[in-house]
Short mmCIF file of C-alpha atoms in Angstrom, two decimals:
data_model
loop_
_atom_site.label_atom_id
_atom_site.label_comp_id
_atom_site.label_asym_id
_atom_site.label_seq_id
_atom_site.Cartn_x
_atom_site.Cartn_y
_atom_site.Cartn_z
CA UNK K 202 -24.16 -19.56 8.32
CA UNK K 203 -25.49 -21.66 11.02
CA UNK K 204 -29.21 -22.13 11.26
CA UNK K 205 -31.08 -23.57 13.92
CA UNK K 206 -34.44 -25.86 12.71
CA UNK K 207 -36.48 -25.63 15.93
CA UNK K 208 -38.46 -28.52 16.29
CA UNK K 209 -41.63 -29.25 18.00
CA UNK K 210 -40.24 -31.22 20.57
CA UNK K 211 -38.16 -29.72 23.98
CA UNK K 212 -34.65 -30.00 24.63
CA UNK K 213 -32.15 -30.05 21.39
CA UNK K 214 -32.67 -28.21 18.24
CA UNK K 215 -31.06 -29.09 15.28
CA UNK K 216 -28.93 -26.89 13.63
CA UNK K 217 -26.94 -27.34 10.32
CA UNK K 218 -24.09 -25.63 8.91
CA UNK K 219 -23.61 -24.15 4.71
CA UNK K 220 -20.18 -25.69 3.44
CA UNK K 221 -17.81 -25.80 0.36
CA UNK K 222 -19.20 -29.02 -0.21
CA UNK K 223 -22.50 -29.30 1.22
CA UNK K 224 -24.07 -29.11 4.86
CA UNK K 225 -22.78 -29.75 8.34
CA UNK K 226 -25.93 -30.97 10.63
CA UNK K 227 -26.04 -31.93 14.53
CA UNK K 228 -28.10 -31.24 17.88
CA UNK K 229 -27.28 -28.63 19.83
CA UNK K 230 -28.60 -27.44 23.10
CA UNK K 231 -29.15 -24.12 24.02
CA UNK K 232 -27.51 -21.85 27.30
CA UNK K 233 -26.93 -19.09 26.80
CA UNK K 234 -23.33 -17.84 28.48
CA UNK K 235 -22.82 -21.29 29.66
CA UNK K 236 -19.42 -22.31 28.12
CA UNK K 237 -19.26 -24.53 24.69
CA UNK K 238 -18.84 -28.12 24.47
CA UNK K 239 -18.58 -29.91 20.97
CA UNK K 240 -19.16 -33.52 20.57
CA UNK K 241 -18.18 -36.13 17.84
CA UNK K 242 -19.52 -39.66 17.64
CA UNK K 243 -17.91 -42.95 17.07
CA UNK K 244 -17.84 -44.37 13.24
CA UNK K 245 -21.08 -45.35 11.99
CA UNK K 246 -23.56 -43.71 14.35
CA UNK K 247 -24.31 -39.93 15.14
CA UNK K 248 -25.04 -37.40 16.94
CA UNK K 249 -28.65 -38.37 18.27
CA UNK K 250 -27.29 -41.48 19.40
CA UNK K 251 -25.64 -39.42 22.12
CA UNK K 252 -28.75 -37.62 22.99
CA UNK K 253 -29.20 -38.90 26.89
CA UNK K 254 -25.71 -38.37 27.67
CA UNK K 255 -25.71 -34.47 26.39
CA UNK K 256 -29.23 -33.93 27.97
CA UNK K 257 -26.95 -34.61 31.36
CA UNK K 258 -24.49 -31.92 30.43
CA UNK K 259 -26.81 -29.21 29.33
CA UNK K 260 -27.41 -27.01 31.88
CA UNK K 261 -23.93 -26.95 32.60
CA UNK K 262 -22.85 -26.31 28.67
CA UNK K 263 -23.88 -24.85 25.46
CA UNK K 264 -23.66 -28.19 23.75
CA UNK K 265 -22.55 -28.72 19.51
CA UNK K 266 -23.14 -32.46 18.58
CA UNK K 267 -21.90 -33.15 15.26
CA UNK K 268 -22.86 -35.69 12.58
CA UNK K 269 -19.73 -36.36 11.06
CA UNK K 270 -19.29 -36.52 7.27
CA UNK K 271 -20.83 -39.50 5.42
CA UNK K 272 -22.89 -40.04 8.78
CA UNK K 273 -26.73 -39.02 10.12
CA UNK K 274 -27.61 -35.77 8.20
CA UNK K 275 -25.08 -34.23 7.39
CA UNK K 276 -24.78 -33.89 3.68
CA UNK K 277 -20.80 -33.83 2.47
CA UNK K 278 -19.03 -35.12 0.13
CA UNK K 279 -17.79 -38.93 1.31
CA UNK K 280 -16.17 -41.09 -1.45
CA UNK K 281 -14.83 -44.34 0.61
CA UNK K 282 -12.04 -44.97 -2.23
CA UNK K 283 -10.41 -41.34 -1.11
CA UNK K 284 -10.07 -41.93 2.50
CA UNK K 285 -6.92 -42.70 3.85
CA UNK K 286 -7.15 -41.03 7.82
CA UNK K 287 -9.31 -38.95 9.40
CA UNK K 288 -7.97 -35.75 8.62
CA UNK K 289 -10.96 -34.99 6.81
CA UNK K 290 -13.32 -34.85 9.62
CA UNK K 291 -10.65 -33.09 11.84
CA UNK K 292 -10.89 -30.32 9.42
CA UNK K 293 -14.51 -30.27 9.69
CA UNK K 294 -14.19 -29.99 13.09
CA UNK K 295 -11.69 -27.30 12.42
CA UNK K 296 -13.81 -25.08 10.28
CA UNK K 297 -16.42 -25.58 12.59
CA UNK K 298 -15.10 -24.13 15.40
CA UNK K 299 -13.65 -21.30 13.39
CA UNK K 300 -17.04 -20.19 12.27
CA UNK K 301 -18.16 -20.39 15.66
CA UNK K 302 -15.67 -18.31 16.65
CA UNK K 303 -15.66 -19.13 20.52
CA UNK K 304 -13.30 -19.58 23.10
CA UNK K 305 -13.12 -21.68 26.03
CA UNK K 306 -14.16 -24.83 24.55
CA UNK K 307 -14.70 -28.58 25.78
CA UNK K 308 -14.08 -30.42 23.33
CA UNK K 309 -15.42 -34.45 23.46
CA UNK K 310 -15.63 -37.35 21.58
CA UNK K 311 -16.30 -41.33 21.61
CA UNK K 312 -14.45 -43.60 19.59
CA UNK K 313 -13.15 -42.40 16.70
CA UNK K 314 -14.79 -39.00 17.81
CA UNK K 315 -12.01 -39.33 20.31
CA UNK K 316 -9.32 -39.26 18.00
CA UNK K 317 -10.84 -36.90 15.92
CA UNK K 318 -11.38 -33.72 18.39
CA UNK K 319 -7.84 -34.77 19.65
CA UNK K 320 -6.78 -33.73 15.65
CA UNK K 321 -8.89 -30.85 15.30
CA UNK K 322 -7.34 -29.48 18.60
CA UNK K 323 -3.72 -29.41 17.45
CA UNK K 324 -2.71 -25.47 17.34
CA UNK K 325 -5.64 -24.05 18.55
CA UNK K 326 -5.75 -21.33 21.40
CA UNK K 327 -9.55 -21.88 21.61
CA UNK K 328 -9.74 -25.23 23.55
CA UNK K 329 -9.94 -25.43 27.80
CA UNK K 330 -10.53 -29.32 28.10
CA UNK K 331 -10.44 -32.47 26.10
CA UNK K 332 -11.95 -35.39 27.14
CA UNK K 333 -11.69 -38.67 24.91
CA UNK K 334 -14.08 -41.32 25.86
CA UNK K 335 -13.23 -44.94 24.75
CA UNK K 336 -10.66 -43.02 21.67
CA UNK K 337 -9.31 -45.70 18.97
CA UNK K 338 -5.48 -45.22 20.60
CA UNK K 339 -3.67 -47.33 18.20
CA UNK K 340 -0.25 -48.10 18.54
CA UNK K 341 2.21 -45.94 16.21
CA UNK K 342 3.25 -48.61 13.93
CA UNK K 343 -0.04 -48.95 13.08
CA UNK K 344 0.19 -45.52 11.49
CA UNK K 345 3.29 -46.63 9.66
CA UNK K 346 1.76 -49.76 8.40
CA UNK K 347 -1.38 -47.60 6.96
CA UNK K 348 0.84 -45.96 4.72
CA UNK K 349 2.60 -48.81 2.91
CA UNK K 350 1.38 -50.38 -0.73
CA UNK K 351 -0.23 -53.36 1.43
CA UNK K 352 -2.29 -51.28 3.49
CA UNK K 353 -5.53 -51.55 1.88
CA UNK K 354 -5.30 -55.74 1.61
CA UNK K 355 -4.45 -55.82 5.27
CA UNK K 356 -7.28 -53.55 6.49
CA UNK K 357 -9.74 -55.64 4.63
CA UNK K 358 -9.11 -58.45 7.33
CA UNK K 359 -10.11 -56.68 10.30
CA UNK K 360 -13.67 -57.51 11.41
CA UNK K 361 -14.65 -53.97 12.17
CA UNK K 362 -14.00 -53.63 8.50
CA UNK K 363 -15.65 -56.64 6.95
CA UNK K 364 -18.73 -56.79 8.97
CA UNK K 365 -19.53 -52.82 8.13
CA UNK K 366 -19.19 -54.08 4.50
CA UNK K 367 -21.42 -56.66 4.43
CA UNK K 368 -23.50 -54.97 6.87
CA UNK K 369 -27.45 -55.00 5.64
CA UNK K 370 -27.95 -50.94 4.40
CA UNK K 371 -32.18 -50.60 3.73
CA UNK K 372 -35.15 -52.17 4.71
CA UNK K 373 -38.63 -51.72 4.61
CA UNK K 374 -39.32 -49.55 7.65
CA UNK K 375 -37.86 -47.78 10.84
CA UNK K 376 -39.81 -50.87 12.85
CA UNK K 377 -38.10 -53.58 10.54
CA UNK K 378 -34.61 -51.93 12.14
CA UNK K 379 -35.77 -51.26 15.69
CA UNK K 380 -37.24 -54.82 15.76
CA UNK K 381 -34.04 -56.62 14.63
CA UNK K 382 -31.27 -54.43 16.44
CA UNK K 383 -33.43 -55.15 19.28
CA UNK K 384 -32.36 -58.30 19.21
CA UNK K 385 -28.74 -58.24 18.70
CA UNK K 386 -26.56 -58.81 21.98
CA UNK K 387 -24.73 -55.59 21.30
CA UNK K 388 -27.84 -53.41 21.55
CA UNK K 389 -29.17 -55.04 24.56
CA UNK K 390 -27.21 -53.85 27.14
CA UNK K 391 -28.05 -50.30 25.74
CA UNK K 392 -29.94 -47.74 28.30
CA UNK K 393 -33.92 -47.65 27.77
CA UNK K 394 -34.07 -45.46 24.87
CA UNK K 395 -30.64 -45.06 23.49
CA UNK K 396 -31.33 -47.32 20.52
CA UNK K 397 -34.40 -45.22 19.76
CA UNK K 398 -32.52 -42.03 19.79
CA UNK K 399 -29.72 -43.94 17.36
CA UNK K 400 -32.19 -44.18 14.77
CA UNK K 401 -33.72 -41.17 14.35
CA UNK K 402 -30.80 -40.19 12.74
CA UNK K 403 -28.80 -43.36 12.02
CA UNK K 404 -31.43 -43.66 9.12
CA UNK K 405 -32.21 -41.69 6.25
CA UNK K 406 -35.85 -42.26 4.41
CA UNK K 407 -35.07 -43.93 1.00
CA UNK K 408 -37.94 -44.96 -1.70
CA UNK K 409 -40.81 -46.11 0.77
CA UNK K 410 -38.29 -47.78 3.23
CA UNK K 411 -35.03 -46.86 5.02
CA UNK K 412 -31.30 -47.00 4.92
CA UNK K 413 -28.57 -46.49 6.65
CA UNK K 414 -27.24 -43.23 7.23
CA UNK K 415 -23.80 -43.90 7.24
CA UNK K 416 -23.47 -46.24 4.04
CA UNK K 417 -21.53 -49.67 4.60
CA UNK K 418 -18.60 -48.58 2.51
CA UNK K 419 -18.01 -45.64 3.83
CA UNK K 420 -18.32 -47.08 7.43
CA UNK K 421 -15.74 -49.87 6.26
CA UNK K 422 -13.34 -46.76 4.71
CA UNK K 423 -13.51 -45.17 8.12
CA UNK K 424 -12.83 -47.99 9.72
CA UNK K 425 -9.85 -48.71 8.05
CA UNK K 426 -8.16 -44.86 8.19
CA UNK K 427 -5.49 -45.39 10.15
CA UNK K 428 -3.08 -43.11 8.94
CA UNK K 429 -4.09 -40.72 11.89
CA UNK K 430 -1.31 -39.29 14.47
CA UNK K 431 -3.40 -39.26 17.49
CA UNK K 432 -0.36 -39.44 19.84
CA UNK K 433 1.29 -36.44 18.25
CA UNK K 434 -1.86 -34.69 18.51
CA UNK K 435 -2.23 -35.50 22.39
CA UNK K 436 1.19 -34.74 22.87
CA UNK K 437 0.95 -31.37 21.03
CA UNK K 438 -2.65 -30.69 22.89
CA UNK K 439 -3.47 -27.02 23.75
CA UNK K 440 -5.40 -28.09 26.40
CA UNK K 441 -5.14 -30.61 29.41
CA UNK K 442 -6.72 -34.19 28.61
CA UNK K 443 -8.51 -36.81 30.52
CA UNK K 444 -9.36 -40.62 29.00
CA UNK K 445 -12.37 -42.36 29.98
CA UNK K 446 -11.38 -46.06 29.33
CA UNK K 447 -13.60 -49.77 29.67
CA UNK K 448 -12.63 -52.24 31.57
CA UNK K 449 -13.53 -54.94 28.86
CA UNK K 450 -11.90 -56.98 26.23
CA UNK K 451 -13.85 -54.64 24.03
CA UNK K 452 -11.89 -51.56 24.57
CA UNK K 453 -10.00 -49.84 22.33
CA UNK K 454 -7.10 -48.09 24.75
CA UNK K 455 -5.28 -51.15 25.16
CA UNK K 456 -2.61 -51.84 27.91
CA UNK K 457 0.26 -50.27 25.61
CA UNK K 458 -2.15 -46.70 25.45
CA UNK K 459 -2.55 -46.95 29.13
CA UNK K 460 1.13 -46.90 29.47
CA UNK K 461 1.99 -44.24 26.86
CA UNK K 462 -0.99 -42.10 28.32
CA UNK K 463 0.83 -41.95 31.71
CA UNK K 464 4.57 -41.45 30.30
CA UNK K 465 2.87 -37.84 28.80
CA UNK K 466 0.74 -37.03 31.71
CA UNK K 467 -2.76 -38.29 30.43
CA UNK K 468 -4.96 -38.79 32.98
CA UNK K 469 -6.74 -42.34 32.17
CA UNK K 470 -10.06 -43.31 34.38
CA UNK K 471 -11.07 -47.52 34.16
CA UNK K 472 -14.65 -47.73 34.61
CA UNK K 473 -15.29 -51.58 35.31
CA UNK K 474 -18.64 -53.36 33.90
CA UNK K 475 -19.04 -51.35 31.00
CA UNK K 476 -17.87 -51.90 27.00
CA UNK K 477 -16.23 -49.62 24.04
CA UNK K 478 -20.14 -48.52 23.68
CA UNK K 479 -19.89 -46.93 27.73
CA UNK K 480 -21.69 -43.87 26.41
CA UNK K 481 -25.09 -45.94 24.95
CA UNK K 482 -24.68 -48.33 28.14
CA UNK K 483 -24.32 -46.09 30.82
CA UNK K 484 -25.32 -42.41 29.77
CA UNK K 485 -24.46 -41.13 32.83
CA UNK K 486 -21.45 -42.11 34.09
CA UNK K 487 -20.24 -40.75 30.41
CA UNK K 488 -21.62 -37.73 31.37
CA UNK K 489 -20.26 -37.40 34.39
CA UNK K 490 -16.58 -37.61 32.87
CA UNK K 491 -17.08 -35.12 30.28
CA UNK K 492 -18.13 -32.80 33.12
CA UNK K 493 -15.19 -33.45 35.04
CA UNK K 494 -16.94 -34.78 38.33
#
C-alpha cells in the first residue's frame, strides 16, 4: 500500500511504500490526470535534494521521487558486503511501478539514478520517455572487470570509493552539517537552497545528534557496483531516450559514451558551465530537459 503523510507545509507530500523487506519512502507531488514521472537520485543523496528541480515539473507531471535503498528514509534492507550492481534498486524501481500500476510514464534519473531507471525500464510496456541526466555510462569492460576475483581490491582505489568511506557519518546537530558543507567548494556553486533541501533528508536523527542517511559503507558499496549493463539496457529501451550531459572534467558520459550514444540513436545535449551535480547547480535548466523543452 502506498500512503501519503501530508505535511504541514505546501507543495510535496511524502509518501512511503510497505515492502518484503521494509519501506519505500520519497516526495511526490500531486496532479491529478497529469501524466507520471518517477525520479531516482544519484548515490549518496535523495530525493529532497531534488526538490527545486521537481517543483519546476509539477504542474506539468504527477511526480514519484524515490529515496533509494540504504539512502534518505527509506527503510530496506542494505548490507554493503552483498552488493555487487545495481540490480537491486532497479528492482525496486520495478516493483514500484508495478504497484502503481500506470502507464505512460517518464521515467528520470541523475547519476546513478540514470543508470538505474535505464535498468528498471528493460521489458516494460509502461514507459513513454527516459531521460538520464549526468548517468554513470561506463565503458563495457568496466562491467567485465567488476566481475573478476580482483574486483573488489581494484574498486577500493577509486576516490569516489575511498572518500565515501572515510567520509565523517554523525555529528552533533543539523547546523554542525549545514555550517561545514557550506563551506566545501563542491556545495558552493549549489542554487540558494538546494543544500538545505539535501539535508532534510540526507540526515537521519541519531542519539541527540545526526548522521548520515546514506551510511559511508554503503555509499562506498554503491559506488563500487559496477557490474551493471546500462548499454544493454539503453539499447533494449522501450521507450525513446535523451542524455543531458556536462561540459566539465567532472562528467561522467565521457567522450567514448558520447560516441556509443550516437551509434544507437541517443540523443545527447552538452550543457556548458555546469558539473556532474547540473541538477543542484542549475535546477532549472535540469528541469527543463526532463520536460523535453
Amino acid at each position: 500500500m502506498t500512503e501519503n503523510i501530508i505535511t504541514s507545509a505546501p507543495g510535496p507530500v511524502r509518501f512511503q511504500m510497505a515492502c518484503a523487506d521494509g519501506v519505500l519512502a520519497g516526495w511526490r507531488w500531486p496532479n491529478e490526470g497529469a501524466p507520471p514521472l518517477l525520479f531516482c537520485h544519484a548515490t549518496g543523496f535523495c530525493a529532497s535534494v531534488y526538490k527545486q528541480m521537481l517543483q519546476h515539473l509539477s504542474d506539468r507531471f504527477e511526480i514519484f521521487a524515490l529515496d533509494m535503498r540504504g539512502h534518505g528514509r527509506t527503510r530496506l534492507a542494505a548490507d554493503p558486503e552483498g552488493l555487487r550492481s545495481w540490480k537491486v534498486y532497479a528492482d525496486d524501481v520495478a516493483e514500484f511501478l508495478n504497484h502503481e500500476a500506470r502507464t505512460g510514464w517518464t521515467l528520470a534519473g541523475h547519476s546513478m539514478g540514470g543508470v538505474v531507471v535505464a535498468m528498471a525500464a528493460r521489458g516494460r510496456d509502461d514507459v513513454a520517455a527516459i531521460a538520464l541526466i549526468e548517468p554513470v555510462a561506463m565503458p563495457p569492460a568496466m562491467r567485465l572487470a567488476a566481475r573478476t576475483p580482483f574486483w573488489p581490491f581494484m574498486a577500493r582505489r577509486f576516490t569516489l570509493v575511498r572518500l565515501a568511506s572515510r567520509r565523517r557519518s554523525q555529528w552533533p546537530a543539523r547546523e554542525d552539517v549545514a555550517a561545514a558543507y557550506g563551506r566545501k567548494p563542491v556545495f558552493q556553486n549549489w542554487a540558494p537552497g538546494v543544500l538545505d533541501d539535501y539535508l532534510e533528508d540526507g540526515l537521519a536523527d541519531d542519539d541527540g545528534g545526526v548522521r548520515l542517511a546514506c551510511a559511508p559503507a554503503w555509499e562506498a558499496a554503491t559506488f563500487q557496483a559496477h557490474d551493471n549493463d546500462f548499454w544493454g539496457a539503453v539499447r533494449a529501451a522501450p521507450a525513446p531516450v535523451r542524455v543531458l550531459a556536462a561540459g566539465h572534467k567532472s562528467s561522467t558520459v565521457w567522450r567514448h559514451a558520447h560516441r556509443r550514444f550516437d551509434r544507437i540513436g541517443v540523443s545527447v545535449t552538452l550543457q556548458a558551465g555546469v558539473s556532474h551535480l547540473i541538477v543542484m547547480e542549475r535546477p532549472d535548466l535540469a528541469a527543463q530537459f526532463v520536460a523535453g523543452e
